[in-house]
Amino acid sequence: RGRKRRPSRWCEMYRVVTMSRLPGKWKNEITPYLVGIMDGSFFHSVREITVCASPQTGKSEAVINCIAVAIDQDPGPAIFVYPDEKTSNDNNEDRIQATIKASPKLRAYMTGLADDMSKDRIGLIHMPIYFGWARSASSMANKPCKYGINDEVDKYTDGKRETSAILQTKNRLTTYEGQEKHWIISSPTIPTGPVWKHLLSAQVRFDYHVKCPVCGVLQRMEFGQIKWPQREQPGIDGKRHSEDPELIESGRLAWYECPHCLAKWNDYERDLAVKHGQWRDRETAMELFAYLGKYLPAKIAFHIPSWLSRFVSMSKVAATFLRGQKDIDEFKNFFNKHKAEPWKKTIVSKDKAEILSARVDLPPQTVPPEAIALSFGLDVQQFGFWFVVRAWAPYMSSWLIHYGFLASWMEVERIL
């Protein structure tokens, strides 16, 4: 082993990717947001790293990279814990073993013995790597480790075991207290799921801020700024409707609108914005390493929505959202797999009598005598405007007076 390098730099020099749409030498520019996660994981104060992320964002690859770096630069026993035995076996063979064998630097640490590449253990000349799964306490027992990885924790067995699998992994790290690193990674499911609970309990939560390729302003990408075209003409019912999600996704019709300069980014420009981004603390907006250096946190967390990934088009995000307006499973999928947030089902009362009791017998476009003001709301679309007029009483009750669709600014002026 030579001098230690930054983990992200080490990966570009020695990591070879096998199971990927882009196989070959690791390139940080493909997933720039993983650089901060890899380098931040090895900051001297950090002990626990939570990564709450959408699928296809590379979260598992980032942790595999960290273990690859540890093999060469800071060896110690490691354990990967997966939801079940099959997932553990598959990841061992297809990802971890493949990573070691594909890299000449890592391959030099192999013993050459067939028994040292088994389904539940990899034996290197200077450290073992164990594999366990959440449904088997014995697969995690009696293995003192320096590194622990709990992967896809929200898929662990329901009930008390989902917590104990993480705690058991943590207990394996006790021998190396003060040197240990513990990664907890998953896509979220529900608010009480393990990854979301660990995200909220971390000392600091980091969001990735991208840099607008036009105005240069660093900003957190929000779903509300992902836009898509509307139909040019009102439908047969006289109303305008959102474009068909299939058409939006297949035609790649969505874009991101910078809230600062209103520039419209396509997917390529989104990738440029991500390339020049950086991680910032959610509360103070302090840059990742400035924060780590000042506050020396032990437990840190990263949040990664899907629209940061070059492998997910913004049109796919928009289409999933639109499908979710008619299909609750799609809406849940939008929250978990794209926003990387937990799904919480909300039931709204739809009691018929309760709804009808709010009606008043006012003729259309009639202002009641109790009103002291009118408000006019205008929703500017690409081809026209939705509008609504409400009357307001001093105690904040209100009445719907008028609403509809306007085709031109001339019609807006006329109704005003």
mmCIF file of C-alpha atoms in Angstrom, residues 59-398:
data_model
loop_
_atom_site.group_PDB
_atom_site.id
_atom_site.type_symbol
_atom_site.label_atom_id
_atom_site.label_comp_id
_atom_site.label_asym_id
_atom_site.label_seq_id
_atom_site.Cartn_x
_atom_site.Cartn_y
_atom_site.Cartn_z
ATOM 1 C CA LYS A 59 -26.057 4.672 -3.569
ATOM 2 C CA SER A 60 -24.950 1.031 -3.247
ATOM 3 C CA GLU A 61 -22.032 1.576 -5.630
ATOM 4 C CA ALA A 62 -20.800 4.445 -3.455
ATOM 5 C CA VAL A 63 -20.583 2.148 -0.419
ATOM 6 C CA ILE A 64 -18.938 -0.636 -2.417
ATOM 7 C CA ASN A 65 -16.383 1.990 -3.449
ATOM 8 C CA CYS A 66 -15.802 2.849 0.208
ATOM 9 C CA ILE A 67 -15.056 -0.770 1.066
ATOM 10 C CA ALA A 68 -12.790 -1.057 -1.987
ATOM 11 C CA VAL A 69 -10.856 1.971 -0.718
ATOM 12 C CA ALA A 70 -10.691 0.438 2.773
ATOM 13 C CA ILE A 71 -9.250 -2.808 1.390
ATOM 14 C CA ASP A 72 -6.306 -0.906 -0.053
ATOM 15 C CA GLN A 73 -5.846 2.045 2.307
ATOM 16 C CA ASP A 74 -7.328 1.235 5.713
ATOM 17 C CA PRO A 75 -8.068 -2.505 6.008
ATOM 18 C CA GLY A 76 -10.256 -4.080 8.644
ATOM 19 C CA PRO A 77 -13.000 -6.726 8.838
ATOM 20 C CA ALA A 78 -16.215 -5.703 7.057
ATOM 21 C CA ILE A 79 -19.764 -7.041 6.974
ATOM 22 C CA PHE A 80 -22.508 -6.471 4.406
ATOM 23 C CA VAL A 81 -26.066 -7.117 5.626
ATOM 24 C CA TYR A 82 -28.874 -7.493 3.067
ATOM 25 C CA PRO A 83 -32.632 -8.099 3.418
ATOM 26 C CA ASP A 84 -32.467 -11.842 2.680
ATOM 27 C CA GLU A 85 -30.065 -14.661 1.915
ATOM 28 C CA LYS A 86 -30.569 -14.662 -1.861
ATOM 29 C CA THR A 87 -29.943 -10.926 -2.128
ATOM 30 C CA SER A 88 -26.822 -11.372 0.006
ATOM 31 C CA ASN A 89 -25.491 -14.208 -2.161
ATOM 32 C CA ASP A 90 -26.229 -12.362 -5.404
ATOM 33 C CA ASN A 91 -24.556 -9.145 -4.269
ATOM 34 C CA ASN A 92 -21.544 -11.034 -2.953
ATOM 35 C CA GLU A 93 -20.910 -12.806 -6.230
ATOM 36 C CA ASP A 94 -22.136 -10.288 -8.789
ATOM 37 C CA ARG A 95 -20.939 -7.070 -7.178
ATOM 38 C CA ILE A 96 -18.399 -7.430 -4.366
ATOM 39 C CA GLN A 97 -16.392 -10.354 -5.728
ATOM 40 C CA ALA A 98 -16.675 -8.909 -9.231
ATOM 41 C CA THR A 99 -15.332 -5.564 -8.005
ATOM 42 C CA ILE A 100 -12.307 -7.199 -6.379
ATOM 43 C CA LYS A 101 -11.517 -9.417 -9.352
ATOM 44 C CA ALA A 102 -11.906 -6.623 -11.927
ATOM 45 C CA SER A 103 -9.387 -4.291 -10.254
ATOM 46 C CA PRO A 104 -5.686 -5.211 -10.492
ATOM 47 C CA LYS A 105 -5.068 -3.208 -7.311
ATOM 48 C CA LEU A 106 -7.678 -5.191 -5.324
ATOM 49 C CA ARG A 107 -6.980 -8.505 -7.032
ATOM 50 C CA ALA A 108 -3.493 -8.439 -5.505
ATOM 51 C CA TYR A 109 -5.093 -8.946 -2.068
ATOM 52 C CA MET A 110 -6.790 -12.241 -3.032
ATOM 53 C CA THR A 111 -5.379 -15.404 -1.475
ATOM 54 C CA GLY A 112 -5.967 -17.605 -4.500
ATOM 55 C CA LEU A 113 -7.749 -20.184 -2.356
ATOM 56 C CA ALA A 114 -11.176 -21.288 -3.614
ATOM 57 C CA ASP A 115 -12.559 -21.429 -0.072
ATOM 58 C CA ASP A 116 -11.833 -17.742 0.382
ATOM 59 C CA MET A 117 -14.482 -16.800 -2.171
ATOM 60 C CA SER A 118 -17.591 -18.410 -0.659
ATOM 61 C CA LYS A 119 -21.205 -17.266 -0.547
ATOM 62 C CA ASP A 120 -20.988 -15.897 2.998
ATOM 63 C CA ARG A 121 -17.356 -14.770 3.227
ATOM 64 C CA ILE A 122 -14.523 -13.313 1.182
ATOM 65 C CA GLY A 123 -11.109 -13.978 2.650
ATOM 66 C CA LEU A 124 -8.389 -11.556 1.580
ATOM 67 C CA ILE A 125 -4.779 -11.834 2.692
ATOM 68 C CA HIS A 126 -5.217 -9.029 5.244
ATOM 69 C CA MET A 127 -8.960 -8.820 6.041
ATOM 70 C CA PRO A 128 -12.218 -10.785 5.798
ATOM 71 C CA ILE A 129 -15.506 -9.530 4.319
ATOM 72 C CA TYR A 130 -18.593 -11.202 5.786
ATOM 73 C CA PHE A 131 -22.126 -11.380 4.421
ATOM 74 C CA GLY A 132 -25.323 -11.620 6.433
ATOM 75 C CA TRP A 133 -29.024 -11.018 6.080
ATOM 76 C CA ALA A 134 -31.690 -9.495 8.288
ATOM 77 C CA ARG A 135 -33.701 -12.699 8.802
ATOM 78 C CA SER A 136 -30.750 -14.583 10.265
ATOM 79 C CA ALA A 137 -29.212 -13.383 13.512
ATOM 80 C CA SER A 138 -26.617 -16.168 13.270
ATOM 81 C CA SER A 139 -25.290 -14.798 9.977
ATOM 82 C CA MET A 140 -24.262 -11.621 11.837
ATOM 83 C CA ALA A 141 -23.121 -13.135 15.129
ATOM 84 C CA ASN A 142 -19.572 -13.299 16.546
ATOM 85 C CA LYS A 143 -17.961 -11.231 13.817
ATOM 86 C CA PRO A 144 -16.075 -8.186 15.186
ATOM 87 C CA CYS A 145 -15.827 -5.703 12.325
ATOM 88 C CA LYS A 146 -14.457 -2.278 11.524
ATOM 89 C CA TYR A 147 -16.902 -1.617 8.691
ATOM 90 C CA GLY A 148 -20.638 -2.368 8.621
ATOM 91 C CA ILE A 149 -23.042 -1.913 5.721
ATOM 92 C CA ASN A 150 -26.810 -2.288 6.083
ATOM 93 C CA ASP A 151 -28.146 -2.208 2.522
ATOM 94 C CA GLU A 152 -31.821 -1.589 1.580
ATOM 95 C CA VAL A 153 -32.851 -1.499 5.242
ATOM 96 C CA ASP A 154 -36.483 -0.663 4.428
ATOM 97 C CA LYS A 155 -36.782 -4.134 2.901
ATOM 98 C CA TYR A 156 -35.728 -5.872 6.106
ATOM 99 C CA THR A 157 -38.261 -8.117 7.816
ATOM 100 C CA ASP A 158 -41.174 -6.215 9.373
ATOM 101 C CA GLY A 159 -41.464 -5.833 13.116
ATOM 102 C CA LYS A 160 -38.711 -5.739 15.702
ATOM 103 C CA ARG A 161 -36.209 -7.566 13.528
ATOM 104 C CA GLU A 162 -35.794 -4.643 11.142
ATOM 105 C CA THR A 163 -34.321 -2.597 13.994
ATOM 106 C CA SER A 164 -32.290 -5.429 15.502
ATOM 107 C CA ALA A 165 -30.554 -6.182 12.205
ATOM 108 C CA ILE A 166 -29.154 -2.644 12.207
ATOM 109 C CA LEU A 167 -28.351 -2.813 15.916
ATOM 110 C CA GLN A 168 -26.690 -6.203 15.516
ATOM 111 C CA THR A 169 -24.494 -4.765 12.803
ATOM 112 C CA LYS A 170 -23.686 -1.813 15.052
ATOM 113 C CA ASN A 171 -22.807 -4.203 17.869
ATOM 114 C CA ARG A 172 -20.321 -5.959 15.595
ATOM 115 C CA LEU A 173 -18.394 -2.678 15.356
ATOM 116 C CA THR A 174 -17.873 -2.261 19.115
ATOM 117 C CA THR A 175 -14.368 -3.716 19.062
ATOM 118 C CA TYR A 176 -13.277 -0.955 16.675
ATOM 119 C CA GLU A 177 -15.015 1.882 18.522
ATOM 120 C CA GLY A 178 -13.522 5.203 17.456
ATOM 121 C CA GLN A 179 -12.386 3.766 14.109
ATOM 122 C CA GLU A 180 -15.591 2.162 12.842
ATOM 123 C CA LYS A 181 -17.705 3.232 9.855
ATOM 124 C CA HIS A 182 -21.367 2.215 9.606
ATOM 125 C CA TRP A 183 -23.387 2.819 6.428
ATOM 126 C CA ILE A 184 -27.199 2.617 6.457
ATOM 127 C CA ILE A 185 -28.626 2.898 2.956
ATOM 128 C CA SER A 186 -32.014 2.426 1.331
ATOM 129 C CA SER A 187 -34.828 3.882 -0.677
ATOM 130 C CA PRO A 188 -37.537 5.026 1.756
ATOM 131 C CA THR A 189 -40.967 3.455 2.214
ATOM 132 C CA ILE A 190 -42.978 4.903 5.115
ATOM 133 C CA PRO A 191 -42.238 7.575 7.778
ATOM 134 C CA THR A 192 -41.461 4.892 10.388
ATOM 135 C CA GLY A 193 -39.111 3.015 8.031
ATOM 136 C CA PRO A 194 -35.501 2.583 9.231
ATOM 137 C CA VAL A 195 -33.765 4.772 6.660
ATOM 138 C CA TRP A 196 -36.075 7.754 7.176
ATOM 139 C CA LYS A 197 -35.790 7.446 10.961
ATOM 140 C CA HIS A 198 -31.990 7.412 10.713
ATOM 141 C CA LEU A 199 -32.051 10.354 8.304
ATOM 142 C CA LEU A 200 -34.067 12.409 10.793
ATOM 143 C CA SER A 201 -31.960 11.355 13.782
ATOM 144 C CA ALA A 202 -28.624 12.232 12.139
ATOM 145 C CA GLN A 203 -26.754 15.232 13.510
ATOM 146 C CA VAL A 204 -26.755 16.841 10.076
ATOM 147 C CA ARG A 205 -28.606 16.238 6.802
ATOM 148 C CA PHE A 206 -27.028 17.187 3.500
ATOM 149 C CA ASP A 207 -28.781 18.047 0.228
ATOM 150 C CA TYR A 208 -27.043 18.295 -3.126
ATOM 151 C CA HIS A 209 -27.126 21.773 -4.654
ATOM 152 C CA VAL A 210 -26.697 22.045 -8.410
ATOM 153 C CA LYS A 211 -25.284 24.999 -10.345
ATOM 154 C CA CYS A 212 -27.437 26.588 -13.032
ATOM 155 C CA PRO A 213 -25.473 26.450 -16.327
ATOM 156 C CA VAL A 214 -26.945 29.840 -17.305
ATOM 157 C CA CYS A 215 -26.910 32.093 -14.225
ATOM 158 C CA GLY A 216 -24.510 30.057 -12.065
ATOM 159 C CA VAL A 217 -26.687 30.092 -8.927
ATOM 160 C CA LEU A 218 -26.317 27.081 -6.632
ATOM 161 C CA GLN A 219 -29.695 25.658 -5.703
ATOM 162 C CA ARG A 220 -31.423 22.554 -4.418
ATOM 163 C CA MET A 221 -33.451 20.983 -7.212
ATOM 164 C CA GLU A 222 -37.140 20.876 -6.297
ATOM 165 C CA PHE A 223 -39.819 18.827 -8.040
ATOM 166 C CA GLY A 224 -42.014 21.924 -8.345
ATOM 167 C CA GLN A 225 -39.571 23.361 -10.895
ATOM 168 C CA ILE A 226 -39.921 20.365 -13.229
ATOM 169 C CA LYS A 227 -42.346 21.540 -15.915
ATOM 170 C CA TRP A 228 -44.105 19.947 -18.866
ATOM 171 C CA PRO A 229 -46.248 21.298 -21.713
ATOM 172 C CA GLN A 230 -50.035 21.546 -21.569
ATOM 173 C CA ARG A 231 -52.439 20.885 -24.403
ATOM 174 C CA GLU A 232 -52.769 23.829 -26.778
ATOM 175 C CA GLN A 233 -56.554 23.778 -27.038
ATOM 176 C CA PRO A 234 -59.333 23.177 -24.468
ATOM 177 C CA GLY A 235 -60.822 19.709 -24.548
ATOM 178 C CA ILE A 236 -64.373 18.791 -25.473
ATOM 179 C CA ASP A 237 -65.496 19.841 -21.991
ATOM 180 C CA GLY A 238 -64.020 23.313 -22.446
ATOM 181 C CA LYS A 239 -61.223 22.672 -19.945
ATOM 182 C CA ARG A 240 -57.504 22.260 -20.475
ATOM 183 C CA HIS A 241 -55.835 19.054 -19.371
ATOM 184 C CA SER A 242 -52.270 17.943 -18.691
ATOM 185 C CA GLU A 243 -50.496 16.142 -21.515
ATOM 186 C CA ASP A 244 -50.664 12.380 -21.579
ATOM 187 C CA PRO A 245 -47.852 10.972 -19.347
ATOM 188 C CA GLU A 246 -46.904 8.398 -21.968
ATOM 189 C CA LEU A 247 -46.375 11.184 -24.513
ATOM 190 C CA ILE A 248 -44.372 13.277 -22.052
ATOM 191 C CA GLU A 249 -42.088 10.377 -21.132
ATOM 192 C CA SER A 250 -41.546 8.975 -24.620
ATOM 193 C CA GLY A 251 -41.077 12.418 -26.161
ATOM 194 C CA ARG A 252 -38.871 13.708 -23.320
ATOM 195 C CA LEU A 253 -41.027 16.820 -23.139
ATOM 196 C CA ALA A 254 -40.320 17.878 -19.532
ATOM 197 C CA TRP A 255 -37.730 20.427 -18.465
ATOM 198 C CA TYR A 256 -36.401 22.083 -15.317
ATOM 199 C CA GLU A 257 -36.951 25.805 -14.857
ATOM 200 C CA CYS A 258 -34.307 27.654 -12.862
ATOM 201 C CA PRO A 259 -36.250 29.785 -10.327
ATOM 202 C CA HIS A 260 -33.546 32.477 -10.460
ATOM 203 C CA CYS A 261 -33.150 33.162 -14.192
ATOM 204 C CA LEU A 262 -36.068 31.080 -15.598
ATOM 205 C CA ALA A 263 -33.696 29.191 -17.900
ATOM 206 C CA LYS A 264 -35.151 25.888 -19.084
ATOM 207 C CA TRP A 265 -32.792 22.948 -18.653
ATOM 208 C CA ASN A 266 -33.136 19.802 -20.704
ATOM 209 C CA ASP A 267 -31.667 16.546 -19.361
ATOM 210 C CA TYR A 268 -28.213 17.353 -20.761
ATOM 211 C CA GLU A 269 -28.186 20.766 -19.078
ATOM 212 C CA ARG A 270 -29.454 19.152 -15.875
ATOM 213 C CA ASP A 271 -26.422 16.846 -16.010
ATOM 214 C CA LEU A 272 -24.143 19.891 -16.380
ATOM 215 C CA ALA A 273 -25.815 21.535 -13.382
ATOM 216 C CA VAL A 274 -25.271 18.386 -11.310
ATOM 217 C CA LYS A 275 -21.666 18.051 -12.461
ATOM 218 C CA HIS A 276 -20.757 21.408 -10.924
ATOM 219 C CA GLY A 277 -22.826 20.995 -7.758
ATOM 220 C CA GLN A 278 -21.916 20.465 -4.113
ATOM 221 C CA TRP A 279 -23.392 19.084 -0.896
ATOM 222 C CA ARG A 280 -24.756 21.606 1.591
ATOM 223 C CA ASP A 281 -26.186 21.340 5.094
ATOM 224 C CA ARG A 282 -29.998 21.531 5.061
ATOM 225 C CA GLU A 283 -30.198 23.996 7.955
ATOM 226 C CA THR A 284 -27.317 26.419 7.356
ATOM 227 C CA ALA A 285 -26.504 25.774 3.668
ATOM 228 C CA MET A 286 -22.849 25.313 4.712
ATOM 229 C CA GLU A 287 -20.729 23.295 2.291
ATOM 230 C CA LEU A 288 -20.131 19.663 3.292
ATOM 231 C CA PHE A 289 -16.466 19.787 4.317
ATOM 232 C CA ALA A 290 -16.744 23.245 5.813
ATOM 233 C CA TYR A 291 -19.479 21.837 8.055
ATOM 234 C CA LEU A 292 -17.561 18.650 8.893
ATOM 235 C CA GLY A 293 -14.453 20.638 9.741
ATOM 236 C CA LYS A 294 -16.309 23.073 11.990
ATOM 237 C CA TYR A 295 -18.731 20.811 13.852
ATOM 238 C CA LEU A 296 -17.072 17.346 13.670
ATOM 239 C CA PRO A 297 -20.346 15.344 13.534
ATOM 240 C CA ALA A 298 -20.343 11.598 14.105
ATOM 241 C CA LYS A 299 -23.681 10.860 12.406
ATOM 242 C CA ILE A 300 -24.357 12.357 8.996
ATOM 243 C CA ALA A 301 -27.040 11.764 6.352
ATOM 244 C CA PHE A 302 -27.436 12.365 2.627
ATOM 245 C CA HIS A 303 -30.689 12.677 0.654
ATOM 246 C CA ILE A 304 -30.766 11.918 -3.099
ATOM 247 C CA PRO A 305 -33.935 12.324 -5.235
ATOM 248 C CA SER A 306 -34.026 10.619 -8.615
ATOM 249 C CA TRP A 307 -33.830 13.772 -10.728
ATOM 250 C CA LEU A 308 -30.154 14.202 -9.800
ATOM 251 C CA SER A 309 -29.313 11.028 -11.731
ATOM 252 C CA ARG A 310 -28.400 11.114 -15.408
ATOM 253 C CA PHE A 311 -30.046 7.692 -15.664
ATOM 254 C CA VAL A 312 -33.482 9.174 -14.860
ATOM 255 C CA SER A 313 -34.994 11.662 -17.284
ATOM 256 C CA MET A 314 -37.027 14.534 -15.899
ATOM 257 C CA SER A 315 -39.793 13.434 -18.250
ATOM 258 C CA LYS A 316 -39.970 10.088 -16.452
ATOM 259 C CA VAL A 317 -40.346 11.931 -13.140
ATOM 260 C CA ALA A 318 -43.146 14.113 -14.557
ATOM 261 C CA ALA A 319 -44.912 11.126 -16.118
ATOM 262 C CA THR A 320 -44.832 9.157 -12.863
ATOM 263 C CA PHE A 321 -46.336 12.119 -11.036
ATOM 264 C CA LEU A 322 -49.120 12.462 -13.607
ATOM 265 C CA ARG A 323 -49.934 8.760 -13.483
ATOM 266 C CA GLY A 324 -50.122 9.111 -9.726
ATOM 267 C CA GLN A 325 -53.048 11.512 -10.064
ATOM 268 C CA LYS A 326 -55.176 8.536 -11.114
ATOM 269 C CA ASP A 327 -53.361 5.592 -9.524
ATOM 270 C CA ILE A 328 -52.449 5.585 -5.828
ATOM 271 C CA ASP A 329 -49.723 2.968 -6.389
ATOM 272 C CA GLU A 330 -48.079 5.251 -8.945
ATOM 273 C CA PHE A 331 -48.349 8.162 -6.509
ATOM 274 C CA LYS A 332 -46.647 6.073 -3.834
ATOM 275 C CA ASN A 333 -43.997 5.133 -6.381
ATOM 276 C CA PHE A 334 -43.451 8.831 -7.134
ATOM 277 C CA PHE A 335 -42.787 9.610 -3.458
ATOM 278 C CA ASN A 336 -40.564 6.591 -2.710
ATOM 279 C CA LYS A 337 -38.699 6.164 -5.985
ATOM 280 C CA HIS A 338 -38.388 9.740 -7.211
ATOM 281 C CA LYS A 339 -38.716 12.201 -4.324
ATOM 282 C CA ALA A 340 -36.910 9.715 -2.043
ATOM 283 C CA GLU A 341 -39.444 10.520 0.648
ATOM 284 C CA PRO A 342 -41.699 8.200 2.649
ATOM 285 C CA TRP A 343 -45.274 7.612 1.600
ATOM 286 C CA LYS A 344 -47.924 8.561 4.113
ATOM 287 C CA LYS A 345 -51.486 7.749 3.188
ATOM 288 C CA THR A 346 -53.899 10.523 4.135
ATOM 289 C CA ILE A 347 -57.610 9.816 4.299
ATOM 290 C CA VAL A 348 -59.848 12.841 3.727
ATOM 291 C CA SER A 349 -63.426 12.756 4.928
ATOM 292 C CA LYS A 350 -65.921 12.795 2.087
ATOM 293 C CA ASP A 351 -69.130 12.811 4.047
ATOM 294 C CA LYS A 352 -71.810 13.976 1.623
ATOM 295 C CA ALA A 353 -73.828 15.876 4.212
ATOM 296 C CA GLU A 354 -70.698 17.673 5.456
ATOM 297 C CA ILE A 355 -69.773 18.807 1.962
ATOM 298 C CA LEU A 356 -73.269 19.935 1.008
ATOM 299 C CA SER A 357 -73.651 21.881 4.246
ATOM 300 C CA ALA A 358 -71.043 24.374 2.975
ATOM 301 C CA ARG A 359 -73.223 25.446 0.037
ATOM 302 C CA VAL A 360 -74.983 28.807 -0.072
ATOM 303 C CA ASP A 361 -77.882 29.867 -2.301
ATOM 304 C CA LEU A 362 -76.065 32.588 -4.220
ATOM 305 C CA PRO A 363 -76.694 33.082 -7.930
ATOM 306 C CA PRO A 364 -73.508 32.818 -10.062
ATOM 307 C CA GLN A 365 -71.233 35.901 -9.997
ATOM 308 C CA THR A 366 -73.095 37.429 -7.059
ATOM 309 C CA VAL A 367 -71.166 39.006 -4.185
ATOM 310 C CA PRO A 368 -72.794 38.506 -0.732
ATOM 311 C CA PRO A 369 -73.360 41.626 1.410
ATOM 312 C CA GLU A 370 -70.963 40.377 4.140
ATOM 313 C CA ALA A 371 -67.990 40.514 1.746
ATOM 314 C CA ILE A 372 -65.432 43.306 2.056
ATOM 315 C CA ALA A 373 -63.000 42.264 -0.700
ATOM 316 C CA LEU A 374 -62.627 40.252 -3.887
ATOM 317 C CA SER A 375 -59.523 38.264 -4.823
ATOM 318 C CA PHE A 376 -58.613 37.310 -8.374
ATOM 319 C CA GLY A 377 -56.278 34.342 -8.857
ATOM 320 C CA LEU A 378 -54.617 33.701 -12.209
ATOM 321 C CA ASP A 379 -52.670 30.545 -13.128
ATOM 322 C CA VAL A 380 -50.549 31.409 -16.176
ATOM 323 C CA GLN A 381 -50.128 28.424 -18.488
ATOM 324 C CA GLN A 382 -48.286 28.064 -21.765
ATOM 325 C CA PHE A 383 -51.461 28.595 -23.801
ATOM 326 C CA GLY A 384 -53.913 30.562 -21.685
ATOM 327 C CA PHE A 385 -54.978 31.075 -18.093
ATOM 328 C CA TRP A 386 -57.093 29.456 -15.393
ATOM 329 C CA PHE A 387 -58.744 31.999 -13.109
ATOM 330 C CA VAL A 388 -60.792 32.092 -9.927
ATOM 331 C CA VAL A 389 -62.621 34.919 -8.135
ATOM 332 C CA ARG A 390 -63.486 34.655 -4.447
ATOM 333 C CA ALA A 391 -65.283 37.055 -2.074
ATOM 334 C CA TRP A 392 -63.977 37.450 1.481
ATOM 335 C CA ALA A 393 -65.596 38.344 4.807
ATOM 336 C CA PRO A 394 -63.674 40.063 7.662
ATOM 337 C CA TYR A 395 -63.526 36.767 9.577
ATOM 338 C CA MET A 396 -61.884 35.007 6.587
ATOM 339 C CA SER A 397 -64.864 33.057 5.333
ATOM 340 C CA SER A 398 -65.001 33.105 1.558
#
